[in-house]
C-alpha positions as a Python dict, from the first residue, in 0.01 Angstrom:
ca = {
    (1, 'M'): (0, 0, 0),
    (2, 'K'): (285, 240, 83),
    (3, 'T'): (447, 166, -254),
    (4, 'Y'): (116, 236, -430),
    (5, 'F'): (69, 575, -263),
    (6, 'A'): (432, 663, -339),
    (7, 'K'): (371, 595, -709),
    (8, 'V'): (51, 802, -709),
    (9, 'L'): (231, 1087, -536),
    (10, 'L'): (513, 1079, -791),
    (11, 'I'): (263, 1087, -1077),
    (12, 'G'): (82, 1376, -913),
    (13, 'C'): (404, 1571, -864),
    (14, 'W'): (497, 1516, -1227),
    (15, 'L'): (155, 1629, -1352),
    (16, 'F'): (138, 1938, -1138),
    (17, 'A'): (498, 2052, -1156),
    (18, 'W'): (352, 2291, -1417),
    (19, 'I'): (162, 2475, -1146),
    (20, 'S'): (394, 2775, -1142),
    (21, 'P'): (222, 3077, -1296),
    (22, 'G'): (538, 3125, -1497),
    (23, 'Y'): (472, 2809, -1696),
    (24, 'A'): (336, 3000, -1993),
    (25, 'Q'): (598, 3272, -1974),
    (26, 'F'): (855, 3119, -2212),
    (27, 'Y'): (1047, 3356, -2438),
    (28, 'T'): (1212, 3261, -2766),
    (29, 'A'): (1388, 3471, -3025),
    (30, 'G'): (1139, 3683, -3214),
    (31, 'S'): (845, 3591, -2994),
    (32, 'S'): (675, 3725, -2684),
    (33, 'S'): (469, 3570, -2410),
    (34, 'T'): (95, 3605, -2403),
    (35, 'E'): (-143, 3583, -2113),
    (36, 'K'): (-500, 3464, -2089),
    (37, 'S'): (-727, 3699, -1898),
    (38, 'S'): (-880, 3585, -1572),
    (39, 'V'): (-1193, 3373, -1597),
    (40, 'P'): (-1461, 3637, -1668),
    (41, 'D'): (-1779, 3432, -1649),
    (42, 'A'): (-1974, 3387, -1329),
    (43, 'W'): (-2102, 3030, -1369),
    (44, 'E'): (-1919, 2707, -1440),
    (45, 'I'): (-2079, 2365, -1497),
    (46, 'S'): (-1868, 2058, -1565),
    (47, 'A'): (-1874, 1679, -1573),
    (48, 'A'): (-1594, 1429, -1527),
    (49, 'G'): (-1518, 1062, -1557),
    (50, 'V'): (-1349, 955, -1233),
    (51, 'V'): (-1153, 659, -1108),
    (52, 'D'): (-1146, 617, -729),
    (53, 'F'): (-860, 408, -593),
    (54, 'V'): (-997, 248, -276),
    (55, 'Q'): (-1020, -109, -147),
    (56, 'L'): (-1318, -270, 23),
    (57, 'K'): (-1234, -555, 261),
    (58, 'D'): (-1445, -812, 440),
    (59, 'A'): (-1439, -893, 812),
    (60, 'S'): (-1147, -1133, 768),
    (61, 'G'): (-937, -866, 598),
    (62, 'L'): (-959, -1013, 247),
    (63, 'K'): (-1001, -771, -43),
    (64, 'A'): (-1355, -786, -182),
    (65, 'F'): (-1338, -502, -432),
    (66, 'S'): (-1111, -218, -545),
    (67, 'N'): (-1106, 81, -778),
    (68, 'Q'): (-1442, 236, -868),
    (69, 'K'): (-1539, 425, -1183),
    (70, 'G'): (-1801, 694, -1179),
    (71, 'L'): (-1939, 1026, -1301),
    (72, 'S'): (-1897, 1360, -1127),
    (73, 'V'): (-2107, 1673, -1192),
    (74, 'R'): (-2005, 2011, -1051),
    (75, 'A'): (-2169, 2356, -1049),
    (76, 'L'): (-1968, 2661, -939),
    (77, 'F'): (-2022, 3034, -901),
    (78, 'Y'): (-1724, 3272, -920),
    (79, 'S'): (-1752, 3531, -646),
    (80, 'C'): (-1429, 3684, -778),
    (81, 'P'): (-1197, 3601, -1072),
    (82, 'Y'): (-989, 3360, -862),
    (83, 'L'): (-1238, 3183, -635),
    (84, 'A'): (-1549, 2978, -708),
    (85, 'L'): (-1782, 2799, -466),
    (86, 'G'): (-2052, 2546, -538),
    (87, 'I'): (-2170, 2187, -513),
    (88, 'E'): (-2047, 1858, -652),
    (89, 'G'): (-2212, 1518, -679),
    (90, 'T'): (-2050, 1189, -776),
    (91, 'T'): (-2219, 859, -844),
    (92, 'F'): (-2024, 539, -898),
    (93, 'A'): (-2113, 238, -1110),
    (94, 'K'): (-2290, -38, -919),
    (95, 'E'): (-2060, -331, -848),
    (96, 'N'): (-2110, -690, -736),
    (97, 'F'): (-1884, -953, -585),
    (98, 'P'): (-1931, -1288, -406),
    (99, 'G'): (-2212, -1258, -151),
    (100, 'V'): (-2309, -904, -259),
    (101, 'E'): (-2549, -834, -546),
    (102, 'K'): (-2503, -457, -549),
    (103, 'Y'): (-2250, -219, -397),
    (104, 'R'): (-2355, 144, -444),
    (105, 'V'): (-2163, 461, -360),
    (106, 'N'): (-2283, 821, -395),
    (107, 'R'): (-2112, 1139, -283),
    (108, 'L'): (-2252, 1493, -244),
    (109, 'G'): (-2090, 1800, -96),
    (110, 'A'): (-1973, 2159, -112),
    (111, 'V'): (-1662, 2237, -314),
    (112, 'G'): (-1434, 2534, -368),
    (113, 'K'): (-1198, 2606, -656),
    (114, 'L'): (-905, 2846, -613),
    (115, 'L'): (-725, 2946, -933),
    (116, 'L'): (-349, 2951, -883),
    (117, 'S'): (-267, 3086, -1230),
    (118, 'A'): (-578, 3254, -1364),
    (119, 'N'): (-386, 3459, -1622),
    (120, 'T'): (-202, 3177, -1801),
    (121, 'L'): (-285, 2866, -1997),
    (122, 'P'): (-308, 2599, -1886),
    (123, 'R'): (-471, 2726, -1567),
    (124, 'S'): (-375, 2550, -1246),
    (125, 'Y'): (-606, 2539, -946),
    (126, 'M'): (-660, 2392, -602),
    (127, 'L'): (-977, 2216, -488),
    (128, 'F'): (-1116, 2185, -137),
    (129, 'G'): (-1444, 2041, -19),
    (130, 'I'): (-1654, 1870, 244),
    (131, 'G'): (-1962, 1650, 219),
    (132, 'R'): (-2123, 1312, 277),
    (133, 'T'): (-2060, 974, 118),
    (134, 'S'): (-2336, 712, 116),
    (135, 'R'): (-2241, 343, 75),
    (136, 'E'): (-2494, 61, 43),
    (137, 'L'): (-2454, -316, 24),
    (138, 'D'): (-2733, -542, -106),
    (139, 'F'): (-2653, -897, 0),
    (140, 'S'): (-2744, -1205, -202),
    (141, 'L'): (-2944, -1343, 92),
    (142, 'G'): (-3181, -1049, 84),
    (143, 'W'): (-3075, -799, 349),
    (144, 'Q'): (-2910, -459, 315),
    (145, 'E'): (-2651, -264, 511),
    (146, 'S'): (-2549, 98, 462),
    (147, 'A'): (-2334, 369, 613),
    (148, 'D'): (-2289, 744, 569),
    (149, 'S'): (-1966, 924, 645),
    (150, 'T'): (-1826, 1274, 620),
    (151, 'Y'): (-1548, 1329, 369),
    (152, 'Y'): (-1288, 1603, 329),
    (153, 'Q'): (-1136, 1675, -11),
    (154, 'L'): (-813, 1841, -123),
    (155, 'G'): (-684, 1835, -477),
    (156, 'L'): (-503, 1997, -768),
    (157, 'G'): (-605, 2045, -1129),
    (158, 'L'): (-497, 2172, -1469),
    (159, 'E'): (-733, 2299, -1739),
    (160, 'T'): (-718, 2476, -2072),
    (161, 'D'): (-970, 2646, -2298),
    (162, 'V'): (-1082, 2427, -2587),
    (163, 'W'): (-1321, 2662, -2763),
    (164, 'E'): (-1463, 2993, -2642),
    (165, 'M'): (-1652, 2904, -2321),
    (166, 'I'): (-1557, 2533, -2322),
    (167, 'F'): (-1266, 2397, -2118),
    (168, 'A'): (-1111, 2059, -2039),
    (169, 'G'): (-853, 1930, -1795),
    (170, 'A'): (-743, 1675, -1538),
    (171, 'E'): (-758, 1656, -1158),
    (172, 'L'): (-594, 1464, -877),
    (173, 'N'): (-791, 1457, -549),
    (174, 'F'): (-717, 1314, -208),
    (175, 'I'): (-1028, 1230, -5),
    (176, 'Y'): (-1032, 1159, 368),
    (177, 'N'): (-1325, 963, 517),
    (178, 'D'): (-1408, 1001, 886),
    (179, 'A'): (-1541, 642, 897),
    (180, 'T'): (-1442, 321, 721),
    (181, 'R'): (-1694, 59, 837),
    (182, 'I'): (-1997, -32, 623),
    (183, 'G'): (-2231, -240, 836),
    (184, 'N'): (-2105, -550, 1015),
    (185, 'F'): (-1910, -726, 744),
    (186, 'Y'): (-1722, -478, 526),
    (187, 'R'): (-1495, -179, 566),
    (188, 'L'): (-1264, 44, 365),
    (189, 'S'): (-900, -60, 386),
    (190, 'N'): (-792, 301, 444),
    (191, 'R'): (-950, 633, 538),
    (192, 'W'): (-775, 793, 239),
    (193, 'E'): (-893, 763, -121),
    (194, 'T'): (-707, 881, -430),
    (195, 'Q'): (-921, 1001, -718),
    (196, 'L'): (-814, 1079, -1076),
    (197, 'S'): (-1052, 1249, -1317),
    (198, 'L'): (-1077, 1394, -1667),
    (199, 'R'): (-1313, 1692, -1668),
    (200, 'A'): (-1481, 1910, -1930),
    (201, 'G'): (-1723, 2196, -1885),
    (202, 'I'): (-1866, 2528, -1988),
    (203, 'R'): (-1864, 2880, -1843),
    (204, 'F'): (-2134, 3138, -1898),
}
């Protein structure tokens, strides 16, 4: 597990080494740097395909399931050119494994987006958020167990304008869960989740 997180951290560092606002400030002979103006539009709506790296274990400690794929939808309002606040919801594909017919996970919370380089392309930004995660298990024998937990989110992202109001980018998020147990038989292997996503959206 430590080796896995080390690899993820290295990948994240490599991806976001570009975060310096000076990234787009390269000069070559006969050319000059250009800057993109701060995000001018008040509203931002986006969707993303996400992969959540987390393991679910049974009471004996054996891995039952790992790595979930889902869809995230986010709506933000820019109170100033550098800061946006809003809500985000994520739903993951239903999974099944021995003894469990359906494993469902949904997440909903408040999210903030702080632009670190609003005047350059690609734009880099930091994410922070808090909310609730709902996990449900439908067992093959007919009963159900569920658990809700608070999560805290911190992440980094890069995005660029594709066409006029449309943008696309990638994000790396670290999510901390305040609880790991789901009913009597299953639990998360770690309070921390790592989430990678490819996001596209529109501003207006």
